Short mmCIF file of C-alpha atoms and ligand atoms in Angstrom, two decimals:
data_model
loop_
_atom_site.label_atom_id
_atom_site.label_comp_id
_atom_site.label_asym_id
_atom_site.label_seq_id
_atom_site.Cartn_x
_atom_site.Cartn_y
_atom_site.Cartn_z
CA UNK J 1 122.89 119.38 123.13
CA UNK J 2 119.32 120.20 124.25
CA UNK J 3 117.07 117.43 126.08
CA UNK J 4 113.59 117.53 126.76
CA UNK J 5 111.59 115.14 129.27
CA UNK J 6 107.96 114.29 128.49
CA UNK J 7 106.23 111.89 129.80
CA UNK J 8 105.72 108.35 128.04
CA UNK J 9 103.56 109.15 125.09
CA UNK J 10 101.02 106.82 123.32
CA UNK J 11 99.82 106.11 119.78
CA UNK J 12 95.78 106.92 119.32
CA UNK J 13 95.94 104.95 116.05
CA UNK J 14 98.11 102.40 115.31
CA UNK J 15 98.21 99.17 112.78
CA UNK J 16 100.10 96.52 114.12
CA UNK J 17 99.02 93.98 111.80
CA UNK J 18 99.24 90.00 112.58
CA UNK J 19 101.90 87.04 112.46
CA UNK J 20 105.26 88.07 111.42
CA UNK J 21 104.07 91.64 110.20
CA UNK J 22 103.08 92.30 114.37
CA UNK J 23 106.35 90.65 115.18
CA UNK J 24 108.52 92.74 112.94
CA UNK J 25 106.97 96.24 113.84
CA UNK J 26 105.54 96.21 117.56
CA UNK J 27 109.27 96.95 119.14
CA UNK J 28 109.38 100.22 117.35
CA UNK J 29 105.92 101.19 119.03
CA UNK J 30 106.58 99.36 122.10
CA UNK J 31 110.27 101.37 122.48
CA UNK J 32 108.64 104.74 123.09
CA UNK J 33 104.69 104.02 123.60
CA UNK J 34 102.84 102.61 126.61
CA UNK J 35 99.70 102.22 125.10
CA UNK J 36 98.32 102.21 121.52
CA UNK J 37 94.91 102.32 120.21
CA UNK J 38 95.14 99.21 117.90
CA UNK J 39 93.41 99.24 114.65
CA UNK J 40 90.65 96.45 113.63
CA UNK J 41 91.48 96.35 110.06
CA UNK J 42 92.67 92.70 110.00
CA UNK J 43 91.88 90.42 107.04
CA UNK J 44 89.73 89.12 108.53
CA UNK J 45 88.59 92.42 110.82
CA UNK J 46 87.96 92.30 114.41
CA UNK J 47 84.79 92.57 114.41
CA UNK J 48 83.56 90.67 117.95
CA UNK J 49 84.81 90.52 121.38
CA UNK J 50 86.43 87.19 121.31
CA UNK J 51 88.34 88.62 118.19
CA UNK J 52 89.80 91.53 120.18
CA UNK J 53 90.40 89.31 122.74
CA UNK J 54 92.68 86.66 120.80
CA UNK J 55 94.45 89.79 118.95
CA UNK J 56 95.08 91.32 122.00
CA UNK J 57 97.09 88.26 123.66
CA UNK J 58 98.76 87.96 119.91
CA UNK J 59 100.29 91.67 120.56
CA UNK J 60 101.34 90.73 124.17
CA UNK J 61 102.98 87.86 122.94
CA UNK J 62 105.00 89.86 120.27
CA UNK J 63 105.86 92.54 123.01
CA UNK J 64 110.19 92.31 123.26
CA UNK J 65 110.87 91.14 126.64
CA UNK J 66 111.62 94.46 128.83
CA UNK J 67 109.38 96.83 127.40
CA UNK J 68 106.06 97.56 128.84
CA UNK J 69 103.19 97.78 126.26
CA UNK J 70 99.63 97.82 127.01
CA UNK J 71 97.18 97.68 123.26
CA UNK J 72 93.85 99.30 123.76
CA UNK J 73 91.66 97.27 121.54
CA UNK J 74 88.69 98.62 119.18
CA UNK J 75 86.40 96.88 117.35
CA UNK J 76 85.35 96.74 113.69
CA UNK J 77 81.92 98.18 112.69
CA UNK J 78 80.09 96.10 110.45
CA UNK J 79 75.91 96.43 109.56
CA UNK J 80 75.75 93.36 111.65
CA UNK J 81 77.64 94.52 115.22
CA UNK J 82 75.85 93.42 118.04
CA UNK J 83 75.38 95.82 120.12
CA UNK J 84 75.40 93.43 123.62
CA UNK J 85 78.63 92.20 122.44
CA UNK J 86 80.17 95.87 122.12
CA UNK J 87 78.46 97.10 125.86
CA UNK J 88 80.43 93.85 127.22
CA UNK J 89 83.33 94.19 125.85
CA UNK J 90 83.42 98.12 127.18
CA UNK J 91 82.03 96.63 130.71
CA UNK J 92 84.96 94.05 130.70
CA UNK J 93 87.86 97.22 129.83
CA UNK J 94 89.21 94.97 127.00
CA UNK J 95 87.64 97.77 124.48
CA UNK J 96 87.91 101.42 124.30
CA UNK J 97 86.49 102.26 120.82
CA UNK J 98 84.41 101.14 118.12
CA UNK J 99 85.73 101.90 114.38
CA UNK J 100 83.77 103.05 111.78
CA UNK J 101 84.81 102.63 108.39
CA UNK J 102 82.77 103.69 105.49
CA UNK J 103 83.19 100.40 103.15
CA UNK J 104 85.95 100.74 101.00
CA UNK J 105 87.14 104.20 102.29
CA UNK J 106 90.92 102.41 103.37
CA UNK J 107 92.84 99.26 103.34
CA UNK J 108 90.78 96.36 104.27
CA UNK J 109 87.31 98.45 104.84
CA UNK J 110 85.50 96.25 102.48
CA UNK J 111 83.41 94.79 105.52
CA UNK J 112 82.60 98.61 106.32
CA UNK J 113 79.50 100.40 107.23
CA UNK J 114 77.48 101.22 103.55
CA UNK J 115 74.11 102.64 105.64
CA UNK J 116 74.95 103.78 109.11
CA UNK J 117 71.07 103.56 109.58
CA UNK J 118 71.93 99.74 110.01
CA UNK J 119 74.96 100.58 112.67
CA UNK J 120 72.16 102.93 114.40
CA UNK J 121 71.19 100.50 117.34
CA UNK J 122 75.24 100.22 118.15
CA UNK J 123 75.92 103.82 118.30
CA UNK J 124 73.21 104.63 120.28
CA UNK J 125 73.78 101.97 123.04
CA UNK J 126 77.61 103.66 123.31
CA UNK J 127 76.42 106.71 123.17
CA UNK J 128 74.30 105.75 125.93
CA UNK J 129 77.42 104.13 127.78
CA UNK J 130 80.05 106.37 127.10
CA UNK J 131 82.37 104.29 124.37
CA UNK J 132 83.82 106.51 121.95
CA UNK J 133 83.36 106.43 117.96
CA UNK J 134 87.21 106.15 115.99
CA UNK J 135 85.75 107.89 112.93
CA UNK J 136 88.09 107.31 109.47
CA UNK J 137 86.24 110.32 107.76
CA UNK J 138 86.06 110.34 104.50
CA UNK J 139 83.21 109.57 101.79
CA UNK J 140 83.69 107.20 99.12
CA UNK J 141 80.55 108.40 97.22
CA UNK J 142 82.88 107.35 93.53
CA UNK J 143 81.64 110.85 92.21
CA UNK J 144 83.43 113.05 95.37
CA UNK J 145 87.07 114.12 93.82
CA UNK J 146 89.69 112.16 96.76
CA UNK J 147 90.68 115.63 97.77
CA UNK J 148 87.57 116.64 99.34
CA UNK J 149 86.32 113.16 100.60
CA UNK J 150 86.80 114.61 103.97
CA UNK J 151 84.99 117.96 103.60
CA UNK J 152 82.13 115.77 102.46
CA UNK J 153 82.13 113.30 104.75
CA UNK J 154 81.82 116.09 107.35
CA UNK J 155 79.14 118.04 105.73
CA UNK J 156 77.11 114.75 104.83
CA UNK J 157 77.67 111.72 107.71
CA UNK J 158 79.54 113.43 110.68
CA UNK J 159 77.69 116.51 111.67
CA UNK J 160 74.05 114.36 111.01
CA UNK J 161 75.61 111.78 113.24
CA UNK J 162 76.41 114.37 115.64
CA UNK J 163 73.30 116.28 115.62
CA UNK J 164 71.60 112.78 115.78
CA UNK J 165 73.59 111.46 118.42
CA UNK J 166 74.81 114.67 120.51
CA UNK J 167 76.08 112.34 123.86
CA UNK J 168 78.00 109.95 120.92
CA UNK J 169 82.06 110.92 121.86
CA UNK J 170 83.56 110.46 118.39
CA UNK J 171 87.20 110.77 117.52
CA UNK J 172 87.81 112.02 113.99
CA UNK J 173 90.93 110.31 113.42
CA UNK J 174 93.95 111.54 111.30
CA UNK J 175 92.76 114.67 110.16
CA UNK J 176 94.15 115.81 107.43
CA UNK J 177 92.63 119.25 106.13
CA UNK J 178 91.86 122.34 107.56
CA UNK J 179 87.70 121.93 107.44
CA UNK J 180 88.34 119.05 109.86
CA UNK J 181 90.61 121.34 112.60
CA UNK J 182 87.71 123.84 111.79
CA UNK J 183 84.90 121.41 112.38
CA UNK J 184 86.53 120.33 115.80
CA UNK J 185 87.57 123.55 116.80
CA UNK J 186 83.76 124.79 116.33
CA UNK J 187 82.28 121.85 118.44
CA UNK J 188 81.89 122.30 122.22
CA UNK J 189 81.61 119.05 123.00
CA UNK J 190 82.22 114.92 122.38
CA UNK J 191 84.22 115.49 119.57
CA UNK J 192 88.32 115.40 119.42
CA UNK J 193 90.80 114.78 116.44
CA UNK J 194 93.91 112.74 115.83
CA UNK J 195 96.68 113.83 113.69
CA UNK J 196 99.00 111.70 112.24
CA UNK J 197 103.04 112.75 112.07
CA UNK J 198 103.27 112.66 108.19
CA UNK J 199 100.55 114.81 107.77
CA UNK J 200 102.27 117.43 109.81
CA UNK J 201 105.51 116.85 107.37
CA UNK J 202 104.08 115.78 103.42
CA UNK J 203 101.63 117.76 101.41
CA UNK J 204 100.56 116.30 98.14
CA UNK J 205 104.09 117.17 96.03
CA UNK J 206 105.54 114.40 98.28
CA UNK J 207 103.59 111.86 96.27
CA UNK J 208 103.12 113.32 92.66
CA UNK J 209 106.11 116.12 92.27
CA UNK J 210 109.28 114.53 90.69
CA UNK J 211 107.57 110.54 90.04
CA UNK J 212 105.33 108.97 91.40
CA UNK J 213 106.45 107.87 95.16
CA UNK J 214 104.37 105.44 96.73
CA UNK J 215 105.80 105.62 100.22
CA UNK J 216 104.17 108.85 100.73
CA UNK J 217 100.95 107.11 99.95
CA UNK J 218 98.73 107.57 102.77
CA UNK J 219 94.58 107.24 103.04
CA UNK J 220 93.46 110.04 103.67
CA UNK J 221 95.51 111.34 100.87
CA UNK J 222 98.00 113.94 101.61
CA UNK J 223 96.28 117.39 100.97
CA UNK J 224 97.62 120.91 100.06
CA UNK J 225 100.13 122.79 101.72
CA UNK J 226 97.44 125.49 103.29
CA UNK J 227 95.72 122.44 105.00
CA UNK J 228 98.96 121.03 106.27
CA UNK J 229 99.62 124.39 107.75
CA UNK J 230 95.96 123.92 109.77
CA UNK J 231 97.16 120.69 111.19
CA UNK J 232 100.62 122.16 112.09
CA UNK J 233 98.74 124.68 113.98
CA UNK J 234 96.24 122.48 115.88
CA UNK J 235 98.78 120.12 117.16
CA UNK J 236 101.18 122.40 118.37
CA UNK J 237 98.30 124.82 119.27
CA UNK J 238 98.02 123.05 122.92
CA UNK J 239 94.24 122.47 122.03
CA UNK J 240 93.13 119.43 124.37
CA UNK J 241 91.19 118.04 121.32
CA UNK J 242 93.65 117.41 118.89
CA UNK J 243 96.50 114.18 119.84
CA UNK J 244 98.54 112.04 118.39
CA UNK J 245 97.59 109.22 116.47
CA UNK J 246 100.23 108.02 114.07
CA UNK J 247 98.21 106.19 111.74
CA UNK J 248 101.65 103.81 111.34
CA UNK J 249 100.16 101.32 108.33
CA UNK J 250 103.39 99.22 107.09
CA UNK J 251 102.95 97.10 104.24
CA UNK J 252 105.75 95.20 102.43
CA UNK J 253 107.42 97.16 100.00
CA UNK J 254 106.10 94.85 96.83
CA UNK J 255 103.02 95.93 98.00
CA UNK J 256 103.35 99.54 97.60
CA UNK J 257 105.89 99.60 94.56
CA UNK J 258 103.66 98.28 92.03
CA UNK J 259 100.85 99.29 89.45
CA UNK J 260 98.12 99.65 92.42
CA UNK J 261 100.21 100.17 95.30
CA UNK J 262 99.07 100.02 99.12
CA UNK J 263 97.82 102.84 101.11
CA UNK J 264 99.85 103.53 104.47
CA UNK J 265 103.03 104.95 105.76
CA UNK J 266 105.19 102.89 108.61
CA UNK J 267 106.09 105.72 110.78
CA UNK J 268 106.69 104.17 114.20
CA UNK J 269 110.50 104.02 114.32
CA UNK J 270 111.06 107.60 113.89
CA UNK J 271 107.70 109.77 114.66
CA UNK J 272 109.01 110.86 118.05
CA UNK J 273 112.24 112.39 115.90
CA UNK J 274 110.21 114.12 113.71
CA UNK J 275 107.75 114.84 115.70
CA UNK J 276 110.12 117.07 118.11
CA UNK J 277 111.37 118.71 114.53
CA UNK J 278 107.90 119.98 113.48
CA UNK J 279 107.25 121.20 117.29
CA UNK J 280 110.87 122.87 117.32
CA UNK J 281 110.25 124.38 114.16
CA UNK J 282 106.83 125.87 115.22
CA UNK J 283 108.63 127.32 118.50
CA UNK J 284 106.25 125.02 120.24
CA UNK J 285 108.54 122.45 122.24
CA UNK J 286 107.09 122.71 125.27
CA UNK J 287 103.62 121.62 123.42
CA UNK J 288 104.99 118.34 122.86
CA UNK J 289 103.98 116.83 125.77
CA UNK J 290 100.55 117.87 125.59
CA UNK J 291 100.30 116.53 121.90
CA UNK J 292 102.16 112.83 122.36
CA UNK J 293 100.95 112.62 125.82
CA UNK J 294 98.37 113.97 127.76
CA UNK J 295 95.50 114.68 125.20
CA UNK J 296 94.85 111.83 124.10
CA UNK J 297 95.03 110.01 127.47
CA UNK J 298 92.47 113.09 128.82
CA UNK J 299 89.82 112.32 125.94
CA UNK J 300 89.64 108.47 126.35
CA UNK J 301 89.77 109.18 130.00
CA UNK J 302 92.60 106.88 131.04
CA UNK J 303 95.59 107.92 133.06
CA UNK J 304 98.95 109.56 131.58
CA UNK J 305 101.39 107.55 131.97
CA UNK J 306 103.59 108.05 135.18
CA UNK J 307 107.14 107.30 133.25
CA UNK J 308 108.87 109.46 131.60
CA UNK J 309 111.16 109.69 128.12
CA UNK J 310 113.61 112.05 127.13
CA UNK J 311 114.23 113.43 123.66
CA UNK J 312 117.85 114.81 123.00
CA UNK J 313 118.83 116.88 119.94
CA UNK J 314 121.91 115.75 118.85
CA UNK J 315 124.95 117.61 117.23
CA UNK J 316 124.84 115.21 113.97
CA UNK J 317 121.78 114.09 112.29
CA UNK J 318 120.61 110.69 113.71
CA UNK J 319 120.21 107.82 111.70
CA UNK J 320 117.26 105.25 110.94
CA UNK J 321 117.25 102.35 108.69
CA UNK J 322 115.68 103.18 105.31
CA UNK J 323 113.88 99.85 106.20
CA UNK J 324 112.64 97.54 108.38
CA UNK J 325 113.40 93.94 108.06
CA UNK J 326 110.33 91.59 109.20
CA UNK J 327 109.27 87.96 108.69
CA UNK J 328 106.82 89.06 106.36
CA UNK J 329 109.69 90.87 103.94
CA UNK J 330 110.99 94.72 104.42
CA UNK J 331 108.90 97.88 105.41
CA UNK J 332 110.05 101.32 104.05
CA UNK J 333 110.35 103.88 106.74
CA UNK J 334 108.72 107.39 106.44
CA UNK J 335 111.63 109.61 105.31
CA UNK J 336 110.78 113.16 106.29
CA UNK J 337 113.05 114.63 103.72
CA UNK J 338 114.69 116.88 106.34
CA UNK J 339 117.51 115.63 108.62
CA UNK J 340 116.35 114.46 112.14
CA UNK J 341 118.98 115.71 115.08
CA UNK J 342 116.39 114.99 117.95
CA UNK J 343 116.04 111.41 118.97
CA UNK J 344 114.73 109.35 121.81
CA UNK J 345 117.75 109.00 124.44
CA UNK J 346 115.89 106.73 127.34
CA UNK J 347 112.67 105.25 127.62
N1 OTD R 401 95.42 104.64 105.95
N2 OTD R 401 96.59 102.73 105.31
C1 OTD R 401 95.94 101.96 106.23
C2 OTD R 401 95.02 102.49 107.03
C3 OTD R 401 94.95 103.94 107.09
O1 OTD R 401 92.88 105.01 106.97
C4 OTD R 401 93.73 104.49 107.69
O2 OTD R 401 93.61 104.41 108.91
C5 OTD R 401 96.29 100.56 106.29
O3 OTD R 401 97.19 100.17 105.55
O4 OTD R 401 95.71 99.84 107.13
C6 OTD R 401 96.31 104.05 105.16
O5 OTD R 401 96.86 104.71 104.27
ZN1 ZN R 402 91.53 105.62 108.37
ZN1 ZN R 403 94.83 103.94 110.17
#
């Protein structure tokens, strides 16, 4: 038996979802987590202040009694943001990011940003102010192969914005090839990654090799194994830009096992498991902390989080369900295709 103490992590990109969705997941976040940065991408998106607002006491509400759960609210990007209502919801501390989704890039981006000329006014009054950019990189120019949608995106919208907007902090969130550790790596300032836990686990045979198997279905898509080597190697590299951000995305399993299945993989329950197996496996244990905990805390200049959680490996391989049962009907749970002997002990 081997235990190691971190301290509390959090989740830099999370879906929690609404009604009994929100109430079916947010105790496996709310276990292990303090804080989460919650995603926008409601139908419909939370797009104004008052919307993060009402979303945010939802979440509290769904919070089990006994655990201690604080969501850090973003807001939706659309061509129409106003860019009063972002400054005063950063001024109030009920938001700590703005997302930008390209229109139809992911699940529920249809309200997206098609010209960022027309989000221009919003990015330079939090670039002015200091409010950080959640970034879902990838093009969706229909002619781009979905391989390299993030190379592009990069090349085309990112480093413009960036040369644009140098003072704009932006978080390029799940990263998910090797041109995006690259691009970070090269940058000296305002710019940080998050890195989701199946990307440091799948590479594109999980989906394709054998059937096709849509719980490995993720946006961005899973890439080659060389680029899922460059993530391994950023997050357990120490690297204060690159943290965790789960990218958790349940969806009911009709949803996903059907002709056009759903894009996301529900992750929460078990990411701290296999998260301690990739580390272990890169000799990097004592990295973990730095990765799950203080990162991500040190880029959107908040606190870590003065609690504590300890991860024991176990003798036997520890068991999750293969689903989650919620309101809304059951969630498949990321299976890492390895057996998980670490597991959360105390939180
Ligand atoms: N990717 N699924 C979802 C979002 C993300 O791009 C993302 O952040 C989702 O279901 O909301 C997914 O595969
Ligand atoms: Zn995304
Ligand atoms: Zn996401």
């Amino acid at each position: 038996m081997q235990d190691l103490v971190i301290r509390r992590p959090d989740d830099w990109h999370l879906h929690l979802r609404d009604g009994g969705m929100l109430r079916g997941v947010i105790a496996d976040t709310s276990r292990h987590f303090a804080r989460a940065i919650v995603m926008p991408n409601l139908v419909p998106p939370v797009v104004t202040i008052a919307d993060a607002a009402a979303y945010r006491e939802r979440i509290l509400a769904a919070v089990p009694a006994g655990d201690r759960f604080e969501p850090l609210m973003t807001l939706y990007l659309t061509e129409g943001t106003d860019p009063d209502d972002v400054e005063a919801g950063f001024r109030s501390g009920l938001v700590k990011a703005v997302k930008l989704y390209p229109a139809g890039a992911t699940t529920n981006s249809s309200s997206g940003v098609r010209d960022i000329a027309k989000a221009m006014p919003v990015l330079e009054r939090m670039a002015e102010i200091g409010l950080p950019l959640c970034v879902h990189g990838e093009v969706t120019t229909p002619d781009v192969d979905i391989f390299d949608r993030e190379a592009v995106f990069i090349e085309t919208v990112l480093d413009p914005l960036r040369r644009r907007l140098p003072d704009l902090r932006i978080t390029m969130e799940h990263v998910t090839t090797k041109d995006g550790v690259d691009y970070i790596k090269e940058q000296a300032a305002n710019l940080a990654g998050s890195i989701t836990t199946h990307h440091l686990i799948i590479n594109r045979n999980a989906i394709l090799v054998g059937g096709i198997k849509p719980h490995y279905y993720c946006l961005p898509v899973a890439k080659r194994e060389s680029h899922r080597l460059a993530l391994r190697a950023a997050a357990t590299s120490g690297d204060v830009r690159f943290f965790l951000g789960t990218d958790s995305a349940p969806h009911v399993d009709p949803l996903k096992e059907c002709a056009c299945g759903c894009a996301g993989i529900y992750t929460s329950i078990n990411t701290l498991s296999c998260l301690a197996h990739v580390f272990e496996e890169e000799g990097a244990l004592d990295r973990l902390e730095a990765f799950a905990s203080l990162n991500g805390p040190a880029w959107y200049g908040l606190p870590v989080n003065a609690e504590t959680i300890t991860l024991r490996k176990h003798a036997e391989p520890v068991r999750y369900p293969a689903k989650v049962e919620t309101e809304a009907g059951p969630v498949t749970v990321f299976d890492p295709m390895f057996p998980l002997y670490w597991a959360v002990v105390q939180s």
